[in-house]
Amino acid sequence: GAVVSQHPSRVICKSGTSVKIECRSLDFQATTMFWYRQFPKQSLMLMATSNEGSKATYEQGVEKDKFLINHASLTLSTLTVTSAHPEDSSFYICSARVADTNIQGKWKTQYFGPGTRLLVL
Amino acid sequence: RKEVEQDPGPFNVPEGATVAFNCTYSNSASQSFFWYRQDCRKEPKLLMSVYSSGNEDGRFTAQLNRASQYISLLIRDSKLSDSATYLCVVNVYGGSQGNLIFGKGTKLSVKP
């Protein structure tokens, strides 16, 4: 249980295009999902917190108009990198936090998706 | 000072060795602490939570010293499959794994 999927796993795009990444919790509900970015040999950095039914909360230095987040349901959050540039090339990882108090021992535990590698040419 | 600091390594050890990783955190209001494991080009996976009293899970032992703001992970009887990057992770907002701050990780390579 507690599986999180991301799609696509890898994407290569031209500079200036937009890329959408999906994060799904497959067997649990997640009112909160988190989007991270990891550059080579660097730590994971939280970009934003995605809240179901409301606006995302962005970390300082992350442009909300460039990284659009939508959390339309309890199992899906999307991150759209708009007008991507080569410096946006990175490993994007989402995580989903268990919302259901009935899942014994797992409430509020955060599970990570497998990540999406974005390469902008 | 970085929020979570770790020795990047690499730690190169033979199978069967005991190896210890250390981590320091800067925010004294940090509430919960974890060790994650990240394999090359993969997502991080929770290895274990770290409790004030110290806790053990098989070959893995974690310790927390709040006064010194220091966390450790001890791996006994290293296996080849233990080769990975170990991430020290701190939650500064309270609750269970709310908003996580990741260290850069310590790379471990276990050799035959």
Coordinates of N, CA and C in Angstrom, one line a residue:
Chain A
G1 N 0.8 -1.2 0.0 CA 0.0 0.0 0.0 C 0.8 1.2 0.0
A2 N 0.2 2.4 0.0 CA 0.8 3.7 0.0 C 1.8 3.9 -1.1
V3 N 1.2 3.8 -2.3 CA 2.0 4.0 -3.5 C 1.7 5.3 -4.2
V4 N 2.7 6.0 -4.6 CA 2.6 7.3 -5.3 C 3.2 7.1 -6.7
S5 N 2.5 7.5 -7.7 CA 3.0 7.4 -9.1 C 3.2 8.8 -9.6
Q6 N 4.1 8.9 -10.6 CA 4.4 10.2 -11.3 C 4.5 9.9 -12.8
H7 N 4.0 10.8 -13.5 CA 4.0 10.7 -15.0 C 4.2 12.0 -15.6
P8 N 5.1 12.1 -16.6 CA 6.0 11.0 -17.1 C 7.2 10.8 -16.2
S9 N 7.9 9.8 -16.4 CA 9.1 9.5 -15.6 C 10.3 10.3 -16.2
R10 N 10.2 10.6 -17.4 CA 11.3 11.4 -18.1 C 10.7 12.2 -19.2
V11 N 11.2 13.4 -19.4 CA 10.7 14.2 -20.5 C 11.8 15.1 -21.0
I12 N 11.9 15.2 -22.3 CA 12.8 16.1 -22.9 C 12.0 17.1 -23.8
C13 N 12.3 18.3 -23.6 CA 11.5 19.3 -24.3 C 12.3 20.5 -24.8
K14 N 11.8 21.2 -25.7 CA 12.5 22.4 -26.2 C 12.3 23.6 -25.3
S15 N 13.2 24.5 -25.3 CA 13.1 25.7 -24.5 C 11.9 26.5 -24.9
G16 N 11.1 26.9 -23.9 CA 9.9 27.7 -24.2 C 8.6 27.0 -24.2
T17 N 8.7 25.7 -24.2 CA 7.5 24.9 -24.1 C 7.1 24.6 -22.6
S18 N 5.9 24.2 -22.4 CA 5.4 23.9 -21.1 C 5.3 22.4 -20.9
V19 N 5.5 22.0 -19.7 CA 5.6 20.5 -19.4 C 4.7 20.3 -18.1
K20 N 3.8 19.3 -18.2 CA 2.9 19.0 -17.1 C 3.4 17.7 -16.5
I21 N 3.5 17.6 -15.2 CA 3.9 16.4 -14.5 C 2.7 16.1 -13.5
E22 N 2.3 14.8 -13.6 CA 1.2 14.4 -12.7 C 1.7 13.5 -11.5
C23 N 1.1 13.7 -10.4 CA 1.4 13.0 -9.2 C 0.1 12.4 -8.7
R24 N 0.1 11.1 -8.5 CA -1.1 10.4 -8.1 C -0.8 9.5 -6.9
S25 N -1.7 9.6 -5.9 CA -1.7 8.6 -4.8 C -2.6 7.5 -5.2
L26 N -2.1 6.3 -5.3 CA -2.8 5.2 -6.0 C -3.8 4.5 -5.0
D27 N -3.5 4.4 -3.8 CA -4.3 3.6 -2.9 C -4.6 4.3 -1.6
F28 N -4.5 5.6 -1.6 CA -4.9 6.4 -0.4 C -5.2 7.8 -0.8
Q29 N -5.9 8.5 0.0 CA -6.3 9.9 -0.2 C -5.2 10.8 0.4
A30 N -4.9 11.9 -0.4 CA -3.9 12.8 0.1 C -4.4 14.2 -0.1
T31 N -4.8 14.9 1.0 CA -5.2 16.2 0.9 C -4.0 17.2 0.7
T32 N -2.9 16.7 1.0 CA -1.7 17.5 0.9 C -0.6 16.7 0.1
M33 N -0.1 17.4 -0.9 CA 1.0 16.8 -1.7 C 2.1 17.9 -1.7
F34 N 3.3 17.4 -1.9 CA 4.5 18.3 -1.9 C 5.3 18.1 -3.2
W35 N 5.8 19.2 -3.7 CA 6.6 19.1 -4.9 C 8.0 19.6 -4.5
Y36 N 9.0 18.7 -4.9 CA 10.4 19.0 -4.6 C 11.2 19.0 -5.9
R37 N 12.3 19.6 -5.9 CA 13.2 19.6 -7.0 C 14.6 19.2 -6.5
Q38 N 15.3 18.4 -7.2 CA 16.7 18.1 -6.8 C 17.6 18.2 -8.0
F39 N 18.6 19.1 -7.9 CA 19.6 19.2 -8.9 C 20.8 18.2 -8.6
P40 N 21.6 17.9 -9.6 CA 22.6 16.9 -9.3 C 23.5 17.2 -8.1
K41 N 23.7 16.2 -7.3 CA 24.5 16.3 -6.1 C 24.0 17.4 -5.1
Q42 N 22.8 17.7 -5.2 CA 22.2 18.7 -4.3 C 21.1 18.0 -3.5
S43 N 20.7 18.6 -2.4 CA 19.6 18.1 -1.6 C 18.2 18.4 -2.3
L44 N 17.2 17.6 -1.9 CA 15.9 17.9 -2.3 C 15.5 19.2 -1.7
M45 N 14.9 20.0 -2.6 CA 14.4 21.3 -2.1 C 12.9 21.4 -2.3
L46 N 12.2 21.7 -1.2 CA 10.7 21.9 -1.4 C 10.4 23.1 -2.2
M47 N 9.6 22.9 -3.2 CA 9.1 24.0 -4.1 C 7.8 24.6 -3.6
A48 N 6.9 23.7 -3.3 CA 5.5 24.1 -3.0 C 4.8 23.0 -2.3
T49 N 3.8 23.4 -1.5 CA 2.8 22.5 -0.9 C 1.5 22.6 -1.6
S50 N 1.0 21.5 -2.1 CA -0.2 21.5 -2.8 C -1.4 21.1 -2.0
N51 N -2.4 21.9 -1.8 CA -3.5 21.6 -1.0 C -4.8 21.3 -1.8
E52 N -5.4 20.2 -1.6 CA -6.6 19.9 -2.4 C -7.7 20.9 -2.2
G53 N -8.2 21.4 -3.3 CA -9.3 22.4 -3.3 C -8.9 23.8 -3.0
S54 N -7.6 24.1 -2.8 CA -7.2 25.5 -2.5 C -5.8 25.7 -3.2
K55 N -5.4 27.0 -3.1 CA -4.2 27.4 -3.7 C -2.9 26.7 -3.1
A56 N -1.9 26.5 -3.9 CA -0.7 26.0 -3.4 C 0.1 27.0 -2.6
T57 N 0.9 26.5 -1.7 CA 1.8 27.4 -1.0 C 3.2 27.3 -1.5
Y58 N 3.8 28.3 -2.0 CA 5.1 28.3 -2.6 C 6.2 28.7 -1.6
E59 N 7.3 28.0 -1.8 CA 8.5 28.4 -1.0 C 9.1 29.6 -1.5
Q60 N 9.9 30.3 -0.7 CA 10.5 31.6 -1.1 C 11.4 31.3 -2.3
G61 N 11.3 32.1 -3.3 CA 12.2 32.0 -4.4 C 11.6 31.2 -5.6
V62 N 10.5 30.5 -5.3 CA 9.8 29.7 -6.4 C 8.7 30.5 -7.0
E63 N 8.8 30.7 -8.3 CA 7.8 31.6 -9.0 C 6.5 30.8 -9.2
K64 N 5.4 31.3 -8.6 CA 4.1 30.6 -8.7 C 3.6 30.7 -10.1
D65 N 3.9 31.7 -10.9 CA 3.4 31.8 -12.2 C 4.2 30.9 -13.2
K66 N 5.3 30.5 -12.8 CA 6.1 29.6 -13.7 C 5.8 28.2 -13.3
F67 N 5.6 27.9 -12.1 CA 5.4 26.5 -11.7 C 3.9 26.4 -11.2
L68 N 3.0 26.1 -12.1 CA 1.6 26.1 -11.8 C 1.2 24.7 -11.1
I69 N 0.6 24.8 -10.0 CA 0.2 23.6 -9.3 C -1.3 23.6 -9.2
N70 N -1.9 22.4 -9.5 CA -3.3 22.2 -9.4 C -3.5 20.9 -8.6
H71 N -4.4 20.9 -7.6 CA -4.7 19.8 -6.8 C -6.2 19.6 -6.8
A72 N -6.7 19.0 -7.9 CA -8.1 19.0 -8.1 C -8.9 17.9 -7.4
S73 N -8.2 16.9 -7.0 CA -8.8 15.8 -6.3 C -7.9 15.3 -5.2
L74 N -8.5 14.4 -4.4 CA -7.7 13.9 -3.3 C -6.6 12.9 -3.7
T75 N -6.5 12.6 -5.0 CA -5.5 11.6 -5.4 C -4.6 12.2 -6.5
L76 N -4.8 13.4 -6.9 CA -4.0 13.9 -8.1 C -3.6 15.4 -7.8
S77 N -2.3 15.6 -8.1 CA -1.8 17.0 -8.1 C -0.9 17.1 -9.4
T78 N -1.0 18.2 -10.0 CA -0.2 18.4 -11.2 C 0.7 19.6 -11.1
L79 N 1.9 19.5 -11.6 CA 2.8 20.6 -11.7 C 3.1 20.9 -13.1
T80 N 2.9 22.1 -13.5 CA 3.2 22.5 -14.9 C 4.3 23.5 -14.9
V81 N 5.4 23.2 -15.6 CA 6.5 24.1 -15.7 C 6.3 24.9 -17.0
T82 N 5.9 26.1 -16.9 CA 5.6 26.9 -18.0 C 6.8 27.6 -18.6
S83 N 6.8 27.7 -20.0 CA 8.0 28.3 -20.7 C 9.3 27.8 -20.1
A84 N 9.5 26.5 -20.2 CA 10.7 25.9 -19.6 C 12.0 26.3 -20.2
H85 N 13.0 26.5 -19.4 CA 14.3 26.9 -19.9 C 15.3 25.8 -19.4
P86 N 16.5 25.8 -20.0 CA 17.5 24.8 -19.7 C 17.8 24.8 -18.1
E87 N 17.7 25.9 -17.5 CA 18.0 25.9 -16.0 C 16.9 25.3 -15.2
D88 N 15.8 25.0 -15.9 CA 14.7 24.2 -15.2 C 14.9 22.7 -15.2
S89 N 15.9 22.3 -16.0 CA 16.3 20.9 -16.1 C 16.6 20.4 -14.7
S90 N 15.9 19.3 -14.2 CA 16.1 18.9 -12.9 C 15.3 17.6 -12.6
F91 N 15.4 17.0 -11.4 CA 14.6 15.9 -11.0 C 13.5 16.4 -10.1
Y92 N 12.3 16.2 -10.6 CA 11.1 16.7 -9.9 C 10.5 15.6 -9.2
I93 N 10.3 15.7 -7.9 CA 9.7 14.6 -7.1 C 8.5 15.1 -6.3
C94 N 7.4 14.3 -6.4 CA 6.3 14.7 -5.5 C 6.2 13.8 -4.4
S95 N 5.5 14.2 -3.3 CA 5.2 13.3 -2.3 C 3.7 13.6 -1.8
A96 N 3.1 12.5 -1.3 CA 1.7 12.7 -0.9 C 1.6 12.3 0.6
R97 N 0.9 13.0 1.3 CA 0.7 12.7 2.7 C -0.6 12.1 3.0
V98 N -0.6 11.0 3.7 CA -1.8 10.2 4.0 C -2.8 11.0 4.8
A99 N -4.0 11.2 4.3 CA -5.0 12.0 5.0 C -5.9 11.1 5.8
D100 N -6.0 9.8 5.5 CA -7.0 9.0 6.1 C -6.5 8.5 7.5
T101 N -7.2 8.9 8.5 CA -6.8 8.5 9.9 C -7.1 7.0 10.1
N102 N -7.8 6.4 9.2 CA -8.1 4.9 9.4 C -7.0 4.0 8.9
I103 N -6.0 4.6 8.2 CA -4.9 3.7 7.7 C -4.0 3.6 8.9
Q104 N -4.0 2.5 9.6 CA -3.3 2.4 10.8 C -1.8 2.7 10.7
G105 N -1.4 3.5 11.6 CA 0.1 3.8 11.6 C 0.6 4.6 10.5
K106 N -0.2 5.0 9.6 CA 0.3 5.8 8.4 C -0.2 7.2 8.3
W107 N -1.1 7.6 9.2 CA -1.7 8.9 9.1 C -0.6 10.0 9.1
K108 N -0.6 10.8 8.1 CA 0.3 11.9 7.9 C 1.7 11.5 7.4
T109 N 1.9 10.2 7.2 CA 3.2 9.8 6.7 C 3.2 10.2 5.2
Q110 N 4.4 10.6 4.8 CA 4.6 11.2 3.5 C 5.3 10.1 2.6
Y111 N 4.7 9.8 1.4 CA 5.3 8.9 0.5 C 5.7 9.6 -0.8
F112 N 6.8 9.2 -1.3 CA 7.4 9.9 -2.5 C 7.0 9.1 -3.8
G113 N 6.8 9.9 -4.8 CA 6.7 9.3 -6.1 C 8.1 9.0 -6.7
P114 N 8.2 8.3 -7.8 CA 9.5 7.9 -8.4 C 10.2 9.0 -9.0
G115 N 9.6 10.2 -9.2 CA 10.3 11.3 -9.7 C 10.2 11.4 -11.2
T116 N 10.4 12.6 -11.7 CA 10.3 12.9 -13.2 C 11.6 13.7 -13.5
R117 N 12.3 13.2 -14.5 CA 13.6 13.8 -15.0 C 13.2 14.7 -16.1
L118 N 13.4 16.0 -15.9 CA 13.1 17.0 -17.0 C 14.4 17.5 -17.6
L119 N 14.5 17.4 -18.9 CA 15.7 18.0 -19.6 C 15.1 19.0 -20.6
V120 N 15.5 20.2 -20.5 CA 15.1 21.3 -21.4 C 16.3 21.6 -22.3
L121 N 16.1 21.5 -23.6 CA 17.1 21.7 -24.5 C 17.2 23.2 -25.0
Chain B
R1 N 24.8 29.2 8.1 CA 24.9 27.7 8.4 C 23.7 27.0 7.7
K2 N 24.0 25.9 7.1 CA 22.9 25.2 6.4 C 22.0 24.6 7.4
E3 N 20.7 24.4 7.0 CA 19.7 23.9 8.0 C 20.0 22.4 8.4
V4 N 20.5 21.6 7.5 CA 20.8 20.2 7.8 C 22.1 19.9 7.1
E5 N 23.1 19.5 7.9 CA 24.4 19.3 7.4 C 24.9 17.9 7.6
Q6 N 25.4 17.3 6.5 CA 26.0 16.0 6.6 C 27.3 15.9 5.9
D7 N 28.1 15.0 6.3 CA 29.4 14.7 5.6 C 29.0 14.0 4.3
P8 N 29.4 14.5 3.1 CA 28.9 13.9 1.9 C 29.6 12.6 1.6
G9 N 30.7 12.3 2.2 CA 31.4 11.0 2.0 C 32.2 11.1 0.7
P10 N 32.4 10.1 -0.1 CA 31.8 8.8 0.1 C 32.5 8.0 1.2
F11 N 31.7 7.1 1.8 CA 32.2 6.1 2.8 C 32.3 4.8 2.0
N12 N 33.5 4.3 1.9 CA 33.8 3.1 1.2 C 34.2 2.0 2.2
V13 N 33.3 1.0 2.4 CA 33.5 0.1 3.5 C 33.4 -1.3 2.9
P14 N 34.1 -2.3 3.6 CA 33.9 -3.7 3.1 C 32.6 -4.3 3.7
E15 N 32.1 -5.3 3.1 CA 31.0 -6.0 3.6 C 31.2 -6.5 5.0
G16 N 30.2 -6.4 5.8 CA 30.4 -6.8 7.2 C 30.8 -5.7 8.2
A17 N 31.3 -4.6 7.6 CA 31.8 -3.5 8.5 C 30.6 -2.8 9.1
T18 N 31.0 -2.0 10.2 CA 30.0 -1.1 10.9 C 30.4 0.3 10.4
V19 N 29.4 1.0 10.1 CA 29.6 2.4 9.6 C 28.6 3.4 10.3
A20 N 29.1 4.6 10.6 CA 28.2 5.5 11.3 C 28.2 6.8 10.5
F21 N 27.0 7.4 10.4 CA 26.8 8.7 9.7 C 26.3 9.7 10.8
N22 N 26.8 10.9 10.6 CA 26.3 12.0 11.5 C 25.7 13.1 10.7
C23 N 24.9 13.9 11.5 CA 24.1 14.9 10.9 C 23.9 16.0 11.9
T24 N 24.0 17.2 11.6 CA 23.6 18.3 12.5 C 22.5 19.2 11.9
Y25 N 21.7 19.7 12.7 CA 20.6 20.6 12.2 C 20.7 21.9 13.0
S26 N 20.3 23.0 12.3 CA 20.4 24.3 12.9 C 19.2 24.9 13.6
N27 N 18.0 24.4 13.3 CA 16.8 24.9 13.9 C 16.5 24.2 15.2
S28 N 16.6 24.8 16.3 CA 16.4 24.2 17.6 C 14.9 23.8 17.8
A29 N 14.0 24.4 16.9 CA 12.6 24.1 17.0 C 12.2 22.9 16.2
S30 N 13.2 22.3 15.6 CA 12.9 21.1 14.8 C 12.1 20.1 15.7
Q31 N 11.1 19.4 15.0 CA 10.2 18.6 15.8 C 10.4 17.1 15.6
S32 N 10.7 16.7 14.4 CA 10.9 15.3 14.1 C 12.0 15.1 13.1
F33 N 12.5 13.9 13.2 CA 13.8 13.6 12.5 C 13.7 12.2 11.8
F34 N 14.3 12.1 10.7 CA 14.2 10.9 9.9 C 15.5 10.6 9.2
W35 N 15.8 9.4 8.9 CA 16.8 9.0 7.9 C 16.1 8.4 6.7
Y36 N 16.4 8.9 5.5 CA 15.9 8.4 4.3 C 17.1 7.8 3.5
R37 N 16.7 6.9 2.6 CA 17.7 6.3 1.8 C 17.4 6.6 0.3
Q38 N 18.3 7.1 -0.5 CA 18.1 7.4 -1.8 C 19.1 6.6 -2.7
D39 N 18.6 5.8 -3.6 CA 19.4 5.1 -4.5 C 19.6 6.0 -5.8
C40 N 20.6 5.7 -6.5 CA 21.0 6.6 -7.6 C 19.8 6.8 -8.6
R41 N 19.5 8.0 -8.8 CA 18.5 8.4 -9.8 C 17.1 7.9 -9.4
K42 N 16.9 7.7 -8.1 CA 15.6 7.2 -7.6 C 15.1 8.2 -6.5
E43 N 13.8 8.0 -6.1 CA 13.2 8.9 -5.1 C 13.7 8.4 -3.7
P44 N 13.7 9.3 -2.8 CA 14.1 8.9 -1.4 C 13.0 8.0 -0.8
K45 N 13.5 7.1 0.0 CA 12.6 6.2 0.7 C 12.9 6.2 2.2
L46 N 11.8 6.3 3.0 CA 12.0 6.4 4.5 C 12.7 5.1 5.0
L47 N 13.8 5.3 5.7 CA 14.5 4.2 6.3 C 14.0 4.0 7.7
M48 N 14.0 5.1 8.5 CA 13.5 5.1 9.9 C 13.3 6.5 10.4
S49 N 12.4 6.6 11.4 CA 12.3 7.8 12.1 C 13.3 7.7 13.3
V50 N 13.6 8.9 13.8 CA 14.6 9.0 14.9 C 13.9 9.5 16.1
Y51 N 14.0 8.8 17.2 CA 13.4 9.2 18.5 C 14.4 9.6 19.5
S52 N 14.0 10.4 20.4 CA 14.9 11.0 21.4 C 15.6 9.9 22.2
S53 N 14.9 8.8 22.4 CA 15.4 7.7 23.3 C 16.3 6.8 22.4
G54 N 16.5 7.1 21.1 CA 17.2 6.2 20.3 C 16.4 5.0 19.9
N55 N 16.6 4.5 18.7 CA 15.8 3.4 18.2 C 16.5 2.6 17.2
E56 N 16.1 1.3 17.2 CA 16.9 0.3 16.4 C 15.9 -0.4 15.5
D57 N 16.4 -0.7 14.3 CA 15.5 -1.5 13.4 C 16.5 -2.4 12.7
G58 N 16.6 -3.7 13.2 CA 17.5 -4.6 12.6 C 18.9 -4.2 12.8
R59 N 19.6 -4.0 11.7 CA 21.0 -3.6 11.7 C 21.2 -2.1 11.8
F60 N 20.1 -1.4 11.8 CA 20.2 0.1 11.8 C 19.8 0.6 13.2
T61 N 20.6 1.6 13.7 CA 20.4 2.2 14.9 C 20.5 3.7 14.7
A62 N 19.4 4.4 15.2 CA 19.4 5.9 15.1 C 19.5 6.5 16.5
Q63 N 20.2 7.6 16.6 CA 20.3 8.3 17.8 C 20.0 9.8 17.6
L64 N 19.4 10.5 18.6 CA 19.1 11.9 18.5 C 19.7 12.6 19.8
N65 N 20.4 13.6 19.6 CA 20.8 14.5 20.7 C 20.3 15.9 20.5
R66 N 19.2 16.2 21.2 CA 18.6 17.5 20.9 C 19.5 18.6 21.5
A67 N 20.2 18.4 22.6 CA 21.0 19.5 23.1 C 22.1 19.9 22.1
S68 N 22.6 18.9 21.5 CA 23.7 19.2 20.5 C 23.2 19.3 19.1
Q69 N 21.9 19.1 18.9 CA 21.3 19.2 17.6 C 22.0 18.3 16.6
Y70 N 22.1 17.0 17.0 CA 22.9 16.0 16.3 C 22.1 14.7 16.2
I71 N 22.2 14.2 15.0 CA 21.5 12.9 14.7 C 22.6 11.9 14.1
S72 N 22.4 10.7 14.5 CA 23.4 9.7 13.9 C 22.6 8.5 13.4
L73 N 23.3 7.8 12.5 CA 22.8 6.5 12.0 C 23.9 5.5 12.0
L74 N 23.7 4.4 12.6 CA 24.7 3.3 12.7 C 24.2 2.1 11.9
I75 N 25.1 1.6 11.0 CA 24.7 0.4 10.2 C 25.7 -0.7 10.6
R76 N 25.2 -1.8 11.1 CA 26.1 -2.9 11.5 C 26.0 -3.9 10.4
D77 N 27.1 -4.7 10.3 CA 27.1 -5.8 9.3 C 26.7 -5.4 7.9
S78 N 27.4 -4.4 7.4 CA 27.0 -3.8 6.1 C 26.8 -4.9 5.0
K79 N 25.8 -4.7 4.2 CA 25.6 -5.5 3.0 C 25.8 -4.7 1.8
L80 N 26.1 -5.4 0.7 CA 26.3 -4.7 -0.6 C 25.0 -3.9 -0.9
S81 N 23.9 -4.4 -0.6 CA 22.6 -3.7 -0.9 C 22.4 -2.4 -0.1
D82 N 23.3 -2.2 0.9 CA 23.2 -1.0 1.7 C 23.8 0.2 0.9
S83 N 24.5 0.0 -0.1 CA 25.1 1.0 -0.9 C 24.0 2.0 -1.4
A84 N 24.1 3.2 -1.0 CA 23.1 4.2 -1.4 C 23.6 5.5 -0.8
T85 N 22.7 6.6 -1.0 CA 23.0 7.8 -0.3 C 22.0 7.9 0.9
Y86 N 22.4 8.3 2.0 CA 21.6 8.3 3.2 C 21.3 9.8 3.6
L87 N 20.1 10.1 3.6 CA 19.6 11.5 3.8 C 19.1 11.8 5.2
C88 N 19.7 12.8 5.8 CA 19.2 13.2 7.1 C 18.1 14.2 6.9
V89 N 17.0 14.0 7.5 CA 15.8 14.8 7.2 C 15.2 15.3 8.5
V90 N 14.8 16.6 8.5 CA 14.3 17.2 9.7 C 13.0 17.9 9.3
N91 N 12.0 17.8 10.2 CA 10.7 18.5 10.1 C 10.7 19.6 11.1
V92 N 10.7 20.9 10.6 CA 10.7 22.0 11.5 C 9.4 22.6 11.8
Y93 N 8.3 22.1 11.2 CA 7.0 22.6 11.5 C 6.2 21.8 12.4
G94 N 6.7 20.7 12.9 CA 5.9 19.9 13.8 C 5.1 18.9 13.0
G95 N 4.4 18.0 13.7 CA 3.6 17.0 13.0 C 4.5 15.9 12.4
S96 N 3.8 15.0 11.9 CA 4.5 13.8 11.3 C 4.9 14.1 9.9
Q97 N 6.1 14.3 9.6 CA 6.6 14.5 8.2 C 5.8 15.6 7.5
G98 N 5.6 16.7 8.2 CA 4.9 17.8 7.5 C 5.7 18.4 6.4
N99 N 6.6 19.3 6.8 CA 7.4 19.9 5.8 C 8.9 19.5 6.1
L100 N 9.4 18.8 5.2 CA 10.7 18.2 5.4 C 11.9 19.0 4.9
I101 N 12.9 19.1 5.6 CA 14.2 19.7 5.2 C 15.2 18.6 5.0
F102 N 15.7 18.5 3.8 CA 16.7 17.4 3.5 C 18.1 17.8 3.6
G103 N 19.0 17.0 4.2 CA 20.4 17.2 4.0 C 20.8 16.7 2.6
K104 N 22.1 17.0 2.2 CA 22.5 16.7 0.9 C 22.8 15.2 0.8
G105 N 22.9 14.5 1.9 CA 23.1 13.1 1.9 C 24.6 12.7 2.1
T106 N 24.7 11.5 2.6 CA 26.1 10.8 2.8 C 26.1 9.6 1.9
K107 N 27.0 9.5 1.0 CA 27.1 8.4 0.1 C 27.8 7.2 0.7
L108 N 27.2 6.0 0.7 CA 27.9 4.8 1.2 C 28.1 3.8 0.1
S109 N 29.3 3.3 0.0 CA 29.6 2.3 -1.0 C 30.1 1.1 -0.2
V110 N 29.4 0.0 -0.3 CA 29.8 -1.3 0.4 C 30.5 -2.2 -0.6
K111 N 31.7 -2.6 -0.4 CA 32.4 -3.4 -1.4 C 32.5 -4.8 -0.9
P112 N 32.6 -5.8 -1.9 CA 32.7 -7.2 -1.5 C 34.0 -7.5 -0.8

